[in-house]
CSV table of C-alpha atoms in Angstrom, one decimal:
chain,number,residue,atom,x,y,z
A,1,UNK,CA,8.8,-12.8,-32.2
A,2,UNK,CA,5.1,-12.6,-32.5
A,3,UNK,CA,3.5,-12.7,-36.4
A,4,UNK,CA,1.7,-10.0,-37.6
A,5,UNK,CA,-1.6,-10.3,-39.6
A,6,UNK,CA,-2.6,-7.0,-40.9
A,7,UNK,CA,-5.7,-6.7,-42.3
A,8,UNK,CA,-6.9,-4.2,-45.2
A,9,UNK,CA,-10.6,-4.2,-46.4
A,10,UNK,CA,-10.6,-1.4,-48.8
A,11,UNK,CA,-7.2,-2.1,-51.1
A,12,UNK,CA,-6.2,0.6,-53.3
A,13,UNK,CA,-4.5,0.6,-56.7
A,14,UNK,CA,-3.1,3.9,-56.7
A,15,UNK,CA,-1.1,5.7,-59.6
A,16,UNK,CA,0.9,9.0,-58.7
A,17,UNK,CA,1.2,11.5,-61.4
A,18,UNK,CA,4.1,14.0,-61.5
A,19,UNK,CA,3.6,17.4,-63.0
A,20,UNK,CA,5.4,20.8,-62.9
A,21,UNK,CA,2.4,22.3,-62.2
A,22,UNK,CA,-1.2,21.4,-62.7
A,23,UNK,CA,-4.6,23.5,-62.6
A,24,UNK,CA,-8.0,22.8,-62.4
A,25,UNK,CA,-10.2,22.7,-66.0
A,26,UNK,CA,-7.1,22.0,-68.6
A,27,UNK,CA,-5.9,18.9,-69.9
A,28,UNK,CA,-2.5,17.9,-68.4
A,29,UNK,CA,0.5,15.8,-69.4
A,30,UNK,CA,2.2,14.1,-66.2
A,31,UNK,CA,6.1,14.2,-66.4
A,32,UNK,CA,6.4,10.8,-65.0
A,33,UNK,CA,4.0,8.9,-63.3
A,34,UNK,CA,4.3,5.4,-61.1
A,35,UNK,CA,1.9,2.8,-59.5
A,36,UNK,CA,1.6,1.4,-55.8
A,37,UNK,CA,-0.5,-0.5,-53.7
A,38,UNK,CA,-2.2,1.5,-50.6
A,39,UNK,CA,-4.5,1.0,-47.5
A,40,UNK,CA,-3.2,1.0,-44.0
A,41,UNK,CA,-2.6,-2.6,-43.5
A,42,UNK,CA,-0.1,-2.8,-46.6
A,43,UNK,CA,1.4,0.3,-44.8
A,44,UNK,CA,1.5,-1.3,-42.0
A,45,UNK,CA,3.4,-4.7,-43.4
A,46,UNK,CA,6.1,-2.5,-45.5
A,47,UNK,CA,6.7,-0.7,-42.2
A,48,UNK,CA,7.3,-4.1,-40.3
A,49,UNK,CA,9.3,-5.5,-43.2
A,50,UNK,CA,11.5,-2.5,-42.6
A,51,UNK,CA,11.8,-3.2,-39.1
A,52,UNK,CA,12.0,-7.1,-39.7
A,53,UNK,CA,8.7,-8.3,-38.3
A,54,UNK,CA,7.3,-11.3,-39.1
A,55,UNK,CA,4.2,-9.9,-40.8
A,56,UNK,CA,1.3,-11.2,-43.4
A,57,UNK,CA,-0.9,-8.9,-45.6
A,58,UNK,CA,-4.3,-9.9,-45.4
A,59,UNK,CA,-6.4,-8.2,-48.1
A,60,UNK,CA,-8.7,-8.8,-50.7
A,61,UNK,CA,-7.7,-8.0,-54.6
A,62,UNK,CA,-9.8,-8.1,-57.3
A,63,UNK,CA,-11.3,-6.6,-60.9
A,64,UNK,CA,-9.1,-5.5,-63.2
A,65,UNK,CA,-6.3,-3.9,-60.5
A,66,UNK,CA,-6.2,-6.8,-58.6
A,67,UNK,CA,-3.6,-8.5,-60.7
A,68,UNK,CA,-1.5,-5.4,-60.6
A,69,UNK,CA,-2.2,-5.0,-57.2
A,70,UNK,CA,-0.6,-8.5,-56.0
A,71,UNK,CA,2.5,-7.9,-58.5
A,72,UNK,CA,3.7,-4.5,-56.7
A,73,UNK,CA,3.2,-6.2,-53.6
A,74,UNK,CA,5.2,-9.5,-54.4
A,75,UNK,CA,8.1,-6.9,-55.8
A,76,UNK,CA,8.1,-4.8,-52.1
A,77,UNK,CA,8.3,-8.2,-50.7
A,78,UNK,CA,5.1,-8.4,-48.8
A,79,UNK,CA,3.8,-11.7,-47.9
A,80,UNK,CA,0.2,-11.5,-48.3
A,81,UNK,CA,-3.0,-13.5,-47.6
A,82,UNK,CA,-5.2,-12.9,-50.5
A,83,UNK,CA,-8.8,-13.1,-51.2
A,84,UNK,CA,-10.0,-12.5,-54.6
A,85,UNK,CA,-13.7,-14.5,-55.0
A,86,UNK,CA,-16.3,-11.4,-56.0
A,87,UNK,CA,-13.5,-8.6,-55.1
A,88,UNK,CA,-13.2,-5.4,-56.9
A,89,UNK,CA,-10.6,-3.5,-56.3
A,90,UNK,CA,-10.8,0.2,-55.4
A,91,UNK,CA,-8.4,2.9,-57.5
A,92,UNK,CA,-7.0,6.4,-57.0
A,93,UNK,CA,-4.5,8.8,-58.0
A,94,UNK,CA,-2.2,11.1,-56.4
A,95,UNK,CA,-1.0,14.4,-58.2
A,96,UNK,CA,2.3,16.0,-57.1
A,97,UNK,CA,3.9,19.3,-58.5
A,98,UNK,CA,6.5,21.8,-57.4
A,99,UNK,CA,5.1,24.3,-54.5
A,100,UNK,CA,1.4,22.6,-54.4
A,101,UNK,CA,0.1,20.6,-52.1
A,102,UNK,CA,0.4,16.8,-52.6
A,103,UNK,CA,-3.8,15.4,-53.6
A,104,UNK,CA,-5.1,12.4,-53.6
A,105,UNK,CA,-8.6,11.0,-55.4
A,106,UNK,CA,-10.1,8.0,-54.5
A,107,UNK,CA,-12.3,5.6,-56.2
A,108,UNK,CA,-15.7,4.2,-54.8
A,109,UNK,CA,-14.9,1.7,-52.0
A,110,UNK,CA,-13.7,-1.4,-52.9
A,111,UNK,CA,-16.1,-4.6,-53.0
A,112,UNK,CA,-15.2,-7.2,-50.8
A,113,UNK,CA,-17.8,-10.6,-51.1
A,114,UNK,CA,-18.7,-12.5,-48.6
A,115,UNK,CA,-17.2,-15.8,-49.8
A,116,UNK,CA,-13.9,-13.8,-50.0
A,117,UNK,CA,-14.4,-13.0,-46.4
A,118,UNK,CA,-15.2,-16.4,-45.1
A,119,UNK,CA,-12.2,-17.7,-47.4
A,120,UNK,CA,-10.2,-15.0,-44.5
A,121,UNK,CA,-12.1,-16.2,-41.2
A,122,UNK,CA,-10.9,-19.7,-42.5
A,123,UNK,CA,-7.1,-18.7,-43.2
A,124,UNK,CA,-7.0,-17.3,-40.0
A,125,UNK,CA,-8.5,-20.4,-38.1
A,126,UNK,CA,-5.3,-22.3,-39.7
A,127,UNK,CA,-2.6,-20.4,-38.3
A,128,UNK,CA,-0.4,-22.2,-36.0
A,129,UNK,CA,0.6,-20.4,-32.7
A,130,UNK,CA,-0.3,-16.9,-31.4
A,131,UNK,CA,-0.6,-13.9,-33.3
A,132,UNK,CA,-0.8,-10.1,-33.6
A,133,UNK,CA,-4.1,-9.4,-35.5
A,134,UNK,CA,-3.6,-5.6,-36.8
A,135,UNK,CA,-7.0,-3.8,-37.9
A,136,UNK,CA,-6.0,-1.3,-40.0
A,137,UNK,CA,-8.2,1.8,-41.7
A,138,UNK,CA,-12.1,1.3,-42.3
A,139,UNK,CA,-14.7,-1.4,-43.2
A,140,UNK,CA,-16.5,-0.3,-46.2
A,141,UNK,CA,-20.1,-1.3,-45.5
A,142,UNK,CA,-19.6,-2.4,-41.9
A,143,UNK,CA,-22.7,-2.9,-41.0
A,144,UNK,CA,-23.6,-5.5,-44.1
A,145,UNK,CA,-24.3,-8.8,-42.6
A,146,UNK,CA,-21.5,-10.0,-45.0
A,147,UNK,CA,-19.0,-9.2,-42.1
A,148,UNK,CA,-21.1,-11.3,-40.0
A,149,UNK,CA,-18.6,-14.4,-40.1
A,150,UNK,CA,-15.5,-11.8,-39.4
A,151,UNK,CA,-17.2,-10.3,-36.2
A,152,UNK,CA,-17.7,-14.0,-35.1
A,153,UNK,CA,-14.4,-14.9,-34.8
A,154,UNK,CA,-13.2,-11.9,-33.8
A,155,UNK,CA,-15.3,-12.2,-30.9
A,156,UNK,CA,-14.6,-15.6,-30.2
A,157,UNK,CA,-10.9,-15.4,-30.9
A,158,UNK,CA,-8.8,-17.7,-28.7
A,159,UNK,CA,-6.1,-16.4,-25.9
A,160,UNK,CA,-3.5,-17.0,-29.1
A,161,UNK,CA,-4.9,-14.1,-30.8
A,162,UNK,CA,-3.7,-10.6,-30.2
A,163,UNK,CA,-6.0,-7.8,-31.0
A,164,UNK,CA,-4.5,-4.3,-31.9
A,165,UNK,CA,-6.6,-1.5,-33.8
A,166,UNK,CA,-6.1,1.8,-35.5
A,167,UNK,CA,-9.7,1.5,-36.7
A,168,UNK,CA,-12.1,4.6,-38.2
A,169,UNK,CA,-15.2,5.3,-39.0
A,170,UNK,CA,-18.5,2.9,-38.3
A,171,UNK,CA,-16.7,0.5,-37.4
A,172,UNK,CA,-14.5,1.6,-35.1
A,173,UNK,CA,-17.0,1.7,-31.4
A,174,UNK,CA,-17.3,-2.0,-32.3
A,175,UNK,CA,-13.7,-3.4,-32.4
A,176,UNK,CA,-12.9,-0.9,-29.6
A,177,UNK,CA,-15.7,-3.0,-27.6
A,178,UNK,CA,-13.6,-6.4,-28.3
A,179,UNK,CA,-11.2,-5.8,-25.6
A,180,UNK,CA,-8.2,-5.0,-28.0
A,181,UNK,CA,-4.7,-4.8,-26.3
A,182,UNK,CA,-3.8,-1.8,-27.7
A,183,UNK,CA,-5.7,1.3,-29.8
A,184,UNK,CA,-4.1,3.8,-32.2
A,185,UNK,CA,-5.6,6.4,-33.8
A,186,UNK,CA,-6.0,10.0,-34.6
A,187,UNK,CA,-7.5,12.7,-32.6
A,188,UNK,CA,-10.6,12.8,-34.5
A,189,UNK,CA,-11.2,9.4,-34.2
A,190,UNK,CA,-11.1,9.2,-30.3
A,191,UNK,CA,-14.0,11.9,-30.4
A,192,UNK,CA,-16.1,8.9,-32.6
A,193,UNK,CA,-15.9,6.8,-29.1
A,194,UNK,CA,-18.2,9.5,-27.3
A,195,UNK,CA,-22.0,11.4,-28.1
A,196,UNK,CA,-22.8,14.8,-27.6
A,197,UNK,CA,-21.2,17.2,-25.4
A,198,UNK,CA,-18.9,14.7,-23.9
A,199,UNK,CA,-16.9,14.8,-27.2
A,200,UNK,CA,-15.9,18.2,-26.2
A,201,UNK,CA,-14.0,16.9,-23.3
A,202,UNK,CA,-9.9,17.3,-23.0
A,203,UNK,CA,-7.7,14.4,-24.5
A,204,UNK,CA,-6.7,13.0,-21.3
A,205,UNK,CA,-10.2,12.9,-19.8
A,206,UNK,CA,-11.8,11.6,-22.8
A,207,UNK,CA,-8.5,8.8,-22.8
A,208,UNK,CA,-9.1,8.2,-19.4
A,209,UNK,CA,-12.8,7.1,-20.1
A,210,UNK,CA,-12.3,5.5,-23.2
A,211,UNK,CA,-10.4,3.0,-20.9
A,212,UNK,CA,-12.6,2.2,-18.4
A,213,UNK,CA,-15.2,2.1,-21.0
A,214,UNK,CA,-13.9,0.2,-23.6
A,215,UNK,CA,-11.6,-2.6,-21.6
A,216,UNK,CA,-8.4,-1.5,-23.0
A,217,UNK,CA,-5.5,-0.3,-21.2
A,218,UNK,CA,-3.4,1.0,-23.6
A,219,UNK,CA,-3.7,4.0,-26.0
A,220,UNK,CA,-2.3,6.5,-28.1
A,221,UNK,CA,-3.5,9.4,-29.5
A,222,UNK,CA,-1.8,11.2,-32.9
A,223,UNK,CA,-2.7,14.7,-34.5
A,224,UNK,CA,-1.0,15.3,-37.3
A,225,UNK,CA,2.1,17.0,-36.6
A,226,UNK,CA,0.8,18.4,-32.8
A,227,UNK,CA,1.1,16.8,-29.6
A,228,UNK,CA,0.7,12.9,-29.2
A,229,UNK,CA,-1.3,11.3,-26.3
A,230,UNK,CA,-0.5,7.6,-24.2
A,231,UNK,CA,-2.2,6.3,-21.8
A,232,UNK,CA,-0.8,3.4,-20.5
A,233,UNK,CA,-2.7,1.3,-18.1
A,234,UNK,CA,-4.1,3.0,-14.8
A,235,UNK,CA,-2.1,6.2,-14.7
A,236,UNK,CA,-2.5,9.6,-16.1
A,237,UNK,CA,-2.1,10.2,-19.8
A,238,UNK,CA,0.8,11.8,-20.7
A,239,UNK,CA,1.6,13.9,-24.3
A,240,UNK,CA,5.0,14.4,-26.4
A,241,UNK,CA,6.1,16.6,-29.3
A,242,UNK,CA,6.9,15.0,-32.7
A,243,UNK,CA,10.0,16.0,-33.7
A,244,UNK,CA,9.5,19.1,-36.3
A,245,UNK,CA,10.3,18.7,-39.7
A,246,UNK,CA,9.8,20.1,-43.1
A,247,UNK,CA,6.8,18.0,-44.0
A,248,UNK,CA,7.4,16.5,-47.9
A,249,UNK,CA,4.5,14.0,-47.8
A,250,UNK,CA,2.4,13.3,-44.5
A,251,UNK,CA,0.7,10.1,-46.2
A,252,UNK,CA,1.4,6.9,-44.2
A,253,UNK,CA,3.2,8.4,-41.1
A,254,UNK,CA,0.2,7.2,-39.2
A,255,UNK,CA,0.6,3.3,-40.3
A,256,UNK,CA,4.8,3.8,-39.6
A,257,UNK,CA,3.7,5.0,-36.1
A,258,UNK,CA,0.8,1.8,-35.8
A,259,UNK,CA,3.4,-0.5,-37.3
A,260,UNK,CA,6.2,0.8,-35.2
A,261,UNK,CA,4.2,0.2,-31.6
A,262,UNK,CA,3.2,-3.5,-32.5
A,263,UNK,CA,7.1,-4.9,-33.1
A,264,UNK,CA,8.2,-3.1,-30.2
A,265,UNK,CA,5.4,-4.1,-27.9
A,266,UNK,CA,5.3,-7.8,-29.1
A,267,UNK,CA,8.4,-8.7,-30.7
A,268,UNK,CA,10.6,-6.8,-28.2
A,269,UNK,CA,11.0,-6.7,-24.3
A,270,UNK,CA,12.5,-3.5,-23.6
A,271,UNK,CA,10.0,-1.1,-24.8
A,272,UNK,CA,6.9,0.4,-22.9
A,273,UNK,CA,4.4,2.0,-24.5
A,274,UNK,CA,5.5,5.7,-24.0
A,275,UNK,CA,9.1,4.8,-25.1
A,276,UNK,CA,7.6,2.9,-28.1
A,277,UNK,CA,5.5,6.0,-29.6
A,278,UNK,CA,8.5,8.1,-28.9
A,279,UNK,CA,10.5,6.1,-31.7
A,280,UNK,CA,7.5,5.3,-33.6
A,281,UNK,CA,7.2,9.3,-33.7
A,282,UNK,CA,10.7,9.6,-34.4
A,283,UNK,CA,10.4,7.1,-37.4
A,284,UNK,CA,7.1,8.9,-38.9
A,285,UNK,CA,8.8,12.1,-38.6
A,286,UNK,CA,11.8,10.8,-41.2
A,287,UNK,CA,9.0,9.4,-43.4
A,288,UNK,CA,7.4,12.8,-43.4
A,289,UNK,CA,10.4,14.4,-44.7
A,290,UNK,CA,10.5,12.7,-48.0
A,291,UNK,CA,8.4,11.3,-50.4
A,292,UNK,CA,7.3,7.8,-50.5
A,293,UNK,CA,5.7,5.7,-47.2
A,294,UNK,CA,8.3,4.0,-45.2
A,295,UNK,CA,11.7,4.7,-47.7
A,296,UNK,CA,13.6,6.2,-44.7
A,297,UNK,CA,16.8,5.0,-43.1
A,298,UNK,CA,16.4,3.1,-39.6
């Protein structure tokens, strides 16, 4: 079994609110609320933790949720790697009511200093023995020369080091250009990897060059609750159905899918890539169907 590094740059300290109903312009009194830690990498780890991956958070808490942050995290049991040197963390709030859409508000973007990420690079240079190295969700301020040391190693990571990314926004062309072993990501995203009139291309022909283009021979494509798209190597990319279900709360089904792909890929020998996004579909589909990221039964 491989470890799994996961790796968040913009931590969130996120309260949900629960109200019977709730409209705009009034003052409101939540009828219960409760507080958890999100980002796509910590998504990511409670999902492997489930499936009993090896795994390590690697994020960067800070301010005054930082301390909060790293509690709820020890209590879920995720082992993390944390930074907190000139870190701010980021904080948001979900509202839920009866027969209203589930809405989220976010914060500004979490800082992240440089010493906190060169405190990272170094971590990582310590670990013993190869690795998975999961990218998960966006780089605030990618292109800040304080992510300078990151990209460095990144690029000059040894043969021990795995690299798998479900990556968006800026930074996304540029880890797709470091010969990852495996992208996920949403439809949206895969249209970020192309200019112009190209974007307009089918799935499948836009997959097919985002192969040959980017060095990567495996990929998977996710909409929501429509069709999902692999491409596995040199053949043709091939789509599936999610399995339909009365969506409760769609947050997170993404990271179970991410999550799902990297144990089965690295930590199990059965499994190729279109039988892996098939369960990891299946599994994203049961966390869809309730509330809370991740609480279904495997």
């Amino acid at each position: 079994m491989l470890k799994t590094v996961t790796f968040t740059a913009n931590l969130l300290a996120e309260t949900t609110y629960e109200f019977s109903r709730w409209n705009e312009g009034k003052t409101q009194r939540a009828k219960a609320e409760s507080f958890q830690v999100g980002g796509k990498g910590i998504n990511v780890s409670k999902m492997l933790n489930k499936l009993g991956a090896d795994n390590q958070a690697l994020c960067f808490p800070g301010g005054d949720f930082g301390p909060a942050c790293e509690r709820w995290l020890a209590e879920q049991g995720i082992e993390t790697l944390a930074f907190h040197e000139g870190c701010v963390t980021r904080s948001g709030s979900v509202v839920r009511s009866g027969g209203q859409d589930e809405t989220t508000f976010l914060g500004v973007d979490s800082v992240v200093s440089e010493d906190a990420i060169r405190e990272a690079v170094a971590e990582l240079d310590a670990i013993e023995g190869a690795f998975v190295f999961a990218v998960c969700g966006s780089v605030q301020g990618w292109e800040d020369p304080i992510w300078d040391c990151l990209r460095n190693w990144v690029e000059k990571r040894g043969e021990e080091v795995t690299l798998v990314v479900d990556n968006y926004g800026p930074s996304l062309p540029w880890f797709a250009r470091q010969k990852p072993d495996l992208v996920k990501f949403n439809r949206d995203e895969l249209e970020l990897l192309f200019e112009g009139e190209e974007r307009k291309q089918e799935t499948p022909e836009l997959l097919r060059k985002a192969r040959l283009r980017f060095s990567c021979d495996r990929w998977v494509v996710t909409n929501g609750a429509e069709a999902i798209w692999v491409l596995d190597g040199e053949g043709e990319a091939v789509s599936f159905e999610p399995r339909k279900v009365k969506c409760v709360s769609p947050v997170g089904c993404g990271d179970i899918v991410f999550a799902t792909l990297i144990d089965c890929l690295y930590n199990k020998s059965n499994y190729a890539l279109l039988e892996a996004a098939k369960l990891a579909s299946e599994y994203a589909s049961r966390s869809a169907a309730m509330l809370g990221i991740a609480e279904f039964d495997l």
